[in-house]
PDB file of N, CA and C in Angstrom:
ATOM      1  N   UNK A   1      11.868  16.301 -18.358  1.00 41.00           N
ATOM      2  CA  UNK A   1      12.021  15.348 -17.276  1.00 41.00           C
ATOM      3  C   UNK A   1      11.208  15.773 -16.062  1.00 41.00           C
ATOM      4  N   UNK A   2      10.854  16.807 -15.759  1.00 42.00           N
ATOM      5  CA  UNK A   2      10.293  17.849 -14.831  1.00 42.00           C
ATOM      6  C   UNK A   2       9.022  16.938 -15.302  1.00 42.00           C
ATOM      7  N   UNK A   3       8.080  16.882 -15.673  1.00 41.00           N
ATOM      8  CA  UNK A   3       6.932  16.956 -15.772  1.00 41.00           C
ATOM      9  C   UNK A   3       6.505  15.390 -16.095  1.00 41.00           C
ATOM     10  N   UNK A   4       7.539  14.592 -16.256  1.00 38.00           N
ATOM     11  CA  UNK A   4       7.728  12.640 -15.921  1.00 38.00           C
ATOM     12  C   UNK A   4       7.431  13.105 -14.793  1.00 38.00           C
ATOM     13  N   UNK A   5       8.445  13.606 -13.693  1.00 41.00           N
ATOM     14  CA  UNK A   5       8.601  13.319 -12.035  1.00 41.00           C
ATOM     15  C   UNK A   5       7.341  13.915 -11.652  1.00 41.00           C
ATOM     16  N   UNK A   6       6.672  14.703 -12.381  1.00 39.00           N
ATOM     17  CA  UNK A   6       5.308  15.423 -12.088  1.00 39.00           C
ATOM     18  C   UNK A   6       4.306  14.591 -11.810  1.00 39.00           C
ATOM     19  N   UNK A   7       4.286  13.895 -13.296  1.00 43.00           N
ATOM     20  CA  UNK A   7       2.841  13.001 -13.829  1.00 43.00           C
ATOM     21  C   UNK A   7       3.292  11.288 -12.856  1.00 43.00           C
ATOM     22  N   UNK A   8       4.489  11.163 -12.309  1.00 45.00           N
ATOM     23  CA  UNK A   8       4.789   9.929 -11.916  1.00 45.00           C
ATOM     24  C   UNK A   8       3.979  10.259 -10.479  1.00 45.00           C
ATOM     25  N   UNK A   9       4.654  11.524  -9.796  1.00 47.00           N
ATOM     26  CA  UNK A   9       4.261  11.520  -8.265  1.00 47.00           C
ATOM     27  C   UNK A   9       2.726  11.513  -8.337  1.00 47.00           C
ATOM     28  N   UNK A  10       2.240  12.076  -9.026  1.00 47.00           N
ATOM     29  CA  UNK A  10       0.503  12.157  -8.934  1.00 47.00           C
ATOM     30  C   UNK A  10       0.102  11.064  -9.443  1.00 47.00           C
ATOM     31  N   UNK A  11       0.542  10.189  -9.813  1.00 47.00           N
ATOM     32  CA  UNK A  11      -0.203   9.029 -10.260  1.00 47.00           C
ATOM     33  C   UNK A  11       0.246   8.160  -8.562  1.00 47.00           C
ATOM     34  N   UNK A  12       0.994   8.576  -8.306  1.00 48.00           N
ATOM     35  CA  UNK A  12       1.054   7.579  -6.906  1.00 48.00           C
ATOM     36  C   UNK A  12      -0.008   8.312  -5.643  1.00 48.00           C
ATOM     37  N   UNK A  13      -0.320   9.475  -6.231  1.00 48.00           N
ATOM     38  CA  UNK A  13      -1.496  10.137  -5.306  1.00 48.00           C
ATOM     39  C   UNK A  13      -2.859   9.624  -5.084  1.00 48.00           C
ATOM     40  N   UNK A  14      -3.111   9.900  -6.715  1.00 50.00           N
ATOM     41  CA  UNK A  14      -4.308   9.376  -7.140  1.00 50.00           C
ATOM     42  C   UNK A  14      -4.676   8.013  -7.204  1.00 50.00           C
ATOM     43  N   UNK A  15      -3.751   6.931  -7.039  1.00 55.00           N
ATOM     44  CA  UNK A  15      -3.564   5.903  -7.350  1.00 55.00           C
ATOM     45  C   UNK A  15      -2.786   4.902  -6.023  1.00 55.00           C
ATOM     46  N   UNK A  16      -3.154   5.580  -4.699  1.00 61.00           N
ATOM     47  CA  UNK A  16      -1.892   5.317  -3.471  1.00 61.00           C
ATOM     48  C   UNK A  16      -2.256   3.391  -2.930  1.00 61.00           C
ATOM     49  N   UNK A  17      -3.602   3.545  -2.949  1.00 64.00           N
ATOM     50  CA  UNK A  17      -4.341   1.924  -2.709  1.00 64.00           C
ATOM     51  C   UNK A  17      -4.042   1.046  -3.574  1.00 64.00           C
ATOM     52  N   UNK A  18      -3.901   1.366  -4.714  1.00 72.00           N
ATOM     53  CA  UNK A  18      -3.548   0.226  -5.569  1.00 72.00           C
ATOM     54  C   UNK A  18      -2.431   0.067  -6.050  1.00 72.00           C
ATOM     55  N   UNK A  19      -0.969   1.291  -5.593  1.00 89.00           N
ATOM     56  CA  UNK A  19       0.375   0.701  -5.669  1.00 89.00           C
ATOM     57  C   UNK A  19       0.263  -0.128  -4.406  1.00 89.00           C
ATOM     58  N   UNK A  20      -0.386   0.107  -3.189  1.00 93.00           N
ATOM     59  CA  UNK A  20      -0.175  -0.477  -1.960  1.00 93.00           C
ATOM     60  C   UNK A  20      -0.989  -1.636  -2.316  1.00 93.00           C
ATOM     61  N   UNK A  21      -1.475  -2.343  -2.570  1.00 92.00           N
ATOM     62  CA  UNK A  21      -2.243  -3.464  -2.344  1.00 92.00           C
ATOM     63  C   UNK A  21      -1.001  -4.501  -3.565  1.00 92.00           C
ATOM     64  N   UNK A  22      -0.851  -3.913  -4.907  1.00 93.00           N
ATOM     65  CA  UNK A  22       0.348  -4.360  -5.712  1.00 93.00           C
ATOM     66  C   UNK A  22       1.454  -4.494  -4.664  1.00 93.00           C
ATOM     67  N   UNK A  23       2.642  -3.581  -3.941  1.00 94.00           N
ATOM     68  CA  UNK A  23       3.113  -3.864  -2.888  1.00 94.00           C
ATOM     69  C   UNK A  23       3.375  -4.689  -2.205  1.00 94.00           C
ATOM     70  N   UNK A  24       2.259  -4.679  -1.395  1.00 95.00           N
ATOM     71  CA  UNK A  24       1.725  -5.680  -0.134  1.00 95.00           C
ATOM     72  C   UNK A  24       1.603  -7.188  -1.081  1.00 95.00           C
ATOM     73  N   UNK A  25       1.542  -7.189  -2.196  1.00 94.00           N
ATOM     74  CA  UNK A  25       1.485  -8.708  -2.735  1.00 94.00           C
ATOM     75  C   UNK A  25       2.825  -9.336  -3.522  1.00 94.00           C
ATOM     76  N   UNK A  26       3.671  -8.225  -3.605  1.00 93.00           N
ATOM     77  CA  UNK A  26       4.735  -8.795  -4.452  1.00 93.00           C
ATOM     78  C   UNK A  26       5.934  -8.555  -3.938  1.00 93.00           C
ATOM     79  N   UNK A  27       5.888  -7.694  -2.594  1.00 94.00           N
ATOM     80  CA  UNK A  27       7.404  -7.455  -2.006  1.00 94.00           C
ATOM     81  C   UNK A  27       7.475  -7.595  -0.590  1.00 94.00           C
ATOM     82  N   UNK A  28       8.604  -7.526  -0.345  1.00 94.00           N
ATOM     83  CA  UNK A  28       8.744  -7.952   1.425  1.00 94.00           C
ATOM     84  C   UNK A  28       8.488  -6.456   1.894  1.00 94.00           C
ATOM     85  N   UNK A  29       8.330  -5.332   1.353  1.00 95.00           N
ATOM     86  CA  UNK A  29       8.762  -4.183   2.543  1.00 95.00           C
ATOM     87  C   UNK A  29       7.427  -4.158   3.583  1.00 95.00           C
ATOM     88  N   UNK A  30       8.227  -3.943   4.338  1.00 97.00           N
ATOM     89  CA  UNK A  30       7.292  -3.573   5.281  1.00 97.00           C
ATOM     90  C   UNK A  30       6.567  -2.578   5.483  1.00 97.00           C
ATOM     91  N   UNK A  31       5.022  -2.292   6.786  1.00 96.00           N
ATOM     92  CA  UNK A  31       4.153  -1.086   6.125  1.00 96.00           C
ATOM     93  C   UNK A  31       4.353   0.197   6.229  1.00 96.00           C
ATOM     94  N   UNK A  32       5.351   0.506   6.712  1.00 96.00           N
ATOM     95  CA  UNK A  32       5.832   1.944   6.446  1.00 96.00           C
ATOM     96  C   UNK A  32       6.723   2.245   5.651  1.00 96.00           C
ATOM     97  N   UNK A  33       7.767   1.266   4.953  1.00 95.00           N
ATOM     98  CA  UNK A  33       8.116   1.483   3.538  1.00 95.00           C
ATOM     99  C   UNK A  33       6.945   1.855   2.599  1.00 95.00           C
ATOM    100  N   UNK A  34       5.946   0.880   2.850  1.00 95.00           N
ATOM    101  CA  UNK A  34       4.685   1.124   2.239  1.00 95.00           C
ATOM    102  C   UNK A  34       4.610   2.242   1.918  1.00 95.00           C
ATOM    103  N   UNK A  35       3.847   2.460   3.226  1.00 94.00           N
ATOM    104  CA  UNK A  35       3.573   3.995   2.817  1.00 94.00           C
ATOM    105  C   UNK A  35       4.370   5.217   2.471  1.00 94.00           C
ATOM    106  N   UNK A  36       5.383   4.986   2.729  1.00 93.00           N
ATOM    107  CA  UNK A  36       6.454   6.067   2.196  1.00 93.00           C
ATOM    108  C   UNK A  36       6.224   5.978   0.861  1.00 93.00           C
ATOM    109  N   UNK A  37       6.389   4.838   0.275  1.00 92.00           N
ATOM    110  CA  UNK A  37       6.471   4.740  -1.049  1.00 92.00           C
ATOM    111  C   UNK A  37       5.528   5.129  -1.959  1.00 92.00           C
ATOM    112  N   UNK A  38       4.448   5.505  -1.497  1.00 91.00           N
ATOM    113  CA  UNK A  38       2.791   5.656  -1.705  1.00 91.00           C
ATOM    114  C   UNK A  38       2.350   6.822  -1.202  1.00 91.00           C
ATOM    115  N   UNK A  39       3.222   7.520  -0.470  1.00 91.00           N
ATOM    116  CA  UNK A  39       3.253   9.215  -0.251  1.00 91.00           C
ATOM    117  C   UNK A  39       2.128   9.111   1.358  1.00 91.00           C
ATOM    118  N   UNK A  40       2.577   8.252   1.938  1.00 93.00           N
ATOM    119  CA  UNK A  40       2.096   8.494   3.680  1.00 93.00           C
ATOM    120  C   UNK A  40       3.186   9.243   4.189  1.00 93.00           C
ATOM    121  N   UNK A  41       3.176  10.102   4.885  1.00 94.00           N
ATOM    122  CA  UNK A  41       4.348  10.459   6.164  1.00 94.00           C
ATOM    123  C   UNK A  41       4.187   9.496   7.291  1.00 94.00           C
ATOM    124  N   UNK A  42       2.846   9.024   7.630  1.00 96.00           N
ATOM    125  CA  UNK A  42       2.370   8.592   8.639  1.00 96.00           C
ATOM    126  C   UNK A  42       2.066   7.218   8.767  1.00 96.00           C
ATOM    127  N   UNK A  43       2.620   6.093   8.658  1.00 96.00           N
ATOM    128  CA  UNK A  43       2.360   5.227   8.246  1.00 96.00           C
ATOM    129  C   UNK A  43       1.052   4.572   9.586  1.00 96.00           C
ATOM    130  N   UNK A  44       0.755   4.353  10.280  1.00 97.00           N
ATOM    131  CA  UNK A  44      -0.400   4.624  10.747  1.00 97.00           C
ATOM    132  C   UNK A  44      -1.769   5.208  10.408  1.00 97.00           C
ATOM    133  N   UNK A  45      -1.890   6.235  10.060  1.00 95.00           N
ATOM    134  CA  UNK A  45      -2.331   6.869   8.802  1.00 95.00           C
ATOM    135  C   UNK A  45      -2.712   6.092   7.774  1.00 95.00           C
ATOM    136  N   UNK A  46      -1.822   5.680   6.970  1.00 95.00           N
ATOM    137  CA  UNK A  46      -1.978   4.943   5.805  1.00 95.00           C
ATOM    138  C   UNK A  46      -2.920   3.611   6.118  1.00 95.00           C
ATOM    139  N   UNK A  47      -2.417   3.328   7.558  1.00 96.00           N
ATOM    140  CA  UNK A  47      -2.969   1.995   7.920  1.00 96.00           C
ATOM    141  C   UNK A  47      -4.691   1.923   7.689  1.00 96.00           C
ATOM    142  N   UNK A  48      -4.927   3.417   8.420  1.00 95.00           N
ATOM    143  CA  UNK A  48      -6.312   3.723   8.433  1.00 95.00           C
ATOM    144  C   UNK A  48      -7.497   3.627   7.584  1.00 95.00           C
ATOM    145  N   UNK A  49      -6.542   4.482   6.585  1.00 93.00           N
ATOM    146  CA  UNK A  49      -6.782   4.282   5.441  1.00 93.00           C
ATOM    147  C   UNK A  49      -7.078   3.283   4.617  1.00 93.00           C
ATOM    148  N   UNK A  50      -5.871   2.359   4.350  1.00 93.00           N
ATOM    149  CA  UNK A  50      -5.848   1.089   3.763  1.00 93.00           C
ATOM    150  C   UNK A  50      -7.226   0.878   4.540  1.00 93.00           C
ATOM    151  N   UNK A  51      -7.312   0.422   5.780  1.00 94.00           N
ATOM    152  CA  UNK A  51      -8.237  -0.347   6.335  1.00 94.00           C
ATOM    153  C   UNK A  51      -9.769   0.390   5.888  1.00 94.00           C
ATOM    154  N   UNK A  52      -9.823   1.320   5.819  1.00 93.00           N
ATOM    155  CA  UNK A  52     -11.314   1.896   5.322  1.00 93.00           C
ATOM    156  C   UNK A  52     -11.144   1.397   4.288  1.00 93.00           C
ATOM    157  N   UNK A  53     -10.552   1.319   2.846  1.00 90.00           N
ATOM    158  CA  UNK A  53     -10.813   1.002   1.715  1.00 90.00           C
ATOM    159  C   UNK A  53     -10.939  -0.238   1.480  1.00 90.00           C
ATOM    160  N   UNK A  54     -10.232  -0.987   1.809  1.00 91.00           N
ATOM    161  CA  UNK A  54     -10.712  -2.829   1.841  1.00 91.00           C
ATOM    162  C   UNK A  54     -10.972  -3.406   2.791  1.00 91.00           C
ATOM    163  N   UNK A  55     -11.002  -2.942   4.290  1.00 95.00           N
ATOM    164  CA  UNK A  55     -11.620  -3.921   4.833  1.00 95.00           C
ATOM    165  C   UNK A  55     -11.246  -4.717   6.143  1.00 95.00           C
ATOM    166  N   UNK A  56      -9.632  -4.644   5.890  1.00 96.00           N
ATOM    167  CA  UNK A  56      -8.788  -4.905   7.188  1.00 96.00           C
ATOM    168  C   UNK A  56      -7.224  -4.214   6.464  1.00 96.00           C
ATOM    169  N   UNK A  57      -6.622  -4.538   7.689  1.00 97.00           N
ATOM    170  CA  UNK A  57      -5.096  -3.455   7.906  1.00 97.00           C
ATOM    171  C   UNK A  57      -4.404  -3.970   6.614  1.00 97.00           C
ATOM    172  N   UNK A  58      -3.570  -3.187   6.367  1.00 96.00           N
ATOM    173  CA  UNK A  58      -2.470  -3.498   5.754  1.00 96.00           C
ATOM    174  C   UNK A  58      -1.520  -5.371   6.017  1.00 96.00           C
ATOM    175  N   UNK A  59      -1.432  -5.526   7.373  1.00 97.00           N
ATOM    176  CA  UNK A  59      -0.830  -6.439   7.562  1.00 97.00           C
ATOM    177  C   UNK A  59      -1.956  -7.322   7.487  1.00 97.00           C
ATOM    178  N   UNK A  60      -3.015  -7.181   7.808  1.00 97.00           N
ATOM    179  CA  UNK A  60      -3.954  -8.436   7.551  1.00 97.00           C
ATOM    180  C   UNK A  60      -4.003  -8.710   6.068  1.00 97.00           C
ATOM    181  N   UNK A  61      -4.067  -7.852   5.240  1.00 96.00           N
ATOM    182  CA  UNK A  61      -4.455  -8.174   3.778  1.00 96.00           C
ATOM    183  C   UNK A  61      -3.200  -8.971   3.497  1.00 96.00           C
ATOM    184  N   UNK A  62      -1.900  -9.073   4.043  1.00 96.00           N
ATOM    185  CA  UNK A  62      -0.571  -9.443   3.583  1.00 96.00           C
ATOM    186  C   UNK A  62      -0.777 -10.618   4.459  1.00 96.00           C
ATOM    187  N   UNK A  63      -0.858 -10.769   5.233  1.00 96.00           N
ATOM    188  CA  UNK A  63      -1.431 -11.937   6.205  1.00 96.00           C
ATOM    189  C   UNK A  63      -2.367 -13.517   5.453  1.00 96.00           C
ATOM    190  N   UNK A  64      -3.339 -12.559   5.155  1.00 96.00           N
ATOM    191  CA  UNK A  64      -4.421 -13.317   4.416  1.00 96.00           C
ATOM    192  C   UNK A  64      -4.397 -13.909   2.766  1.00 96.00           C
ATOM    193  N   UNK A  65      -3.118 -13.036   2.159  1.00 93.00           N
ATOM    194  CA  UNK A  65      -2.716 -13.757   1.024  1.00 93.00           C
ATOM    195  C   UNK A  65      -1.867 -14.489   1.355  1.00 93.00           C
ATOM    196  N   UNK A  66      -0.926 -14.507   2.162  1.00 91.00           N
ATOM    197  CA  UNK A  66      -0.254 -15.541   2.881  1.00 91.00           C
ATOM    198  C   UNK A  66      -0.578 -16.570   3.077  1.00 91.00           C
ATOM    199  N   UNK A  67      -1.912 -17.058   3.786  1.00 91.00           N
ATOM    200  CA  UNK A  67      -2.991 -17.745   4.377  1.00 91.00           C
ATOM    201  C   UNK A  67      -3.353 -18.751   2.487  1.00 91.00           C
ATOM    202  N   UNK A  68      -3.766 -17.706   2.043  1.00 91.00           N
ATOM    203  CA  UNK A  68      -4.375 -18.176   0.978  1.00 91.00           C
ATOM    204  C   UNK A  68      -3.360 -19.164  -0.389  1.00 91.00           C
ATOM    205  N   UNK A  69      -1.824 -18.662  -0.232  1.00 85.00           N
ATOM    206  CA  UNK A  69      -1.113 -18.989  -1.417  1.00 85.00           C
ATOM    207  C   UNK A  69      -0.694 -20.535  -0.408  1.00 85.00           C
ATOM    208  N   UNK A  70      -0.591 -21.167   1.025  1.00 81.00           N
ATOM    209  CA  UNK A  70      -0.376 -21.757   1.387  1.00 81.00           C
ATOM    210  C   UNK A  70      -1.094 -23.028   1.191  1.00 81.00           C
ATOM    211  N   UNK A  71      -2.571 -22.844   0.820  1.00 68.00           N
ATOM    212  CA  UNK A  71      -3.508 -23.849   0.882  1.00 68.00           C
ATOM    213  C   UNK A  71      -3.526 -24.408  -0.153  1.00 68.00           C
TER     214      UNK A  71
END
């Protein structure tokens, strides 16, 4: 069982943008659940992040599918 909880946490390491972008599209939490959940301490931080990798914040990307499932 040790080494599930091993291979689970590092896959949320290696893998932190694309539980968060899954996330950000299928649940209400908000972005520092986010990132907790995705191994930020800092959810600010994470924001940064997120935003270097796609492009705009966390709340914009949740924003903008918003935008988009409305039309």
């Amino acid at each position: 069982m040790g080494s599930f909880t091993f291979a689970k946490s590092n896959a949320a390491i290696v893998f932190p943008h694309l539980n968060a972008q899954s996330l950000l599209e299928n649940t209400e939490y908000n972005i520092g659940e986010i990132a907790e959940i995705v191994g930020y301490d800092n959810p600010l931080y994470f924001s940064r992040v997120f935003k270097k990798e796609y492009g705009v914040s966390p709340a914009q990307y949740r924003k903008n599918l918003e935008e988009s499932t409305e039309k």
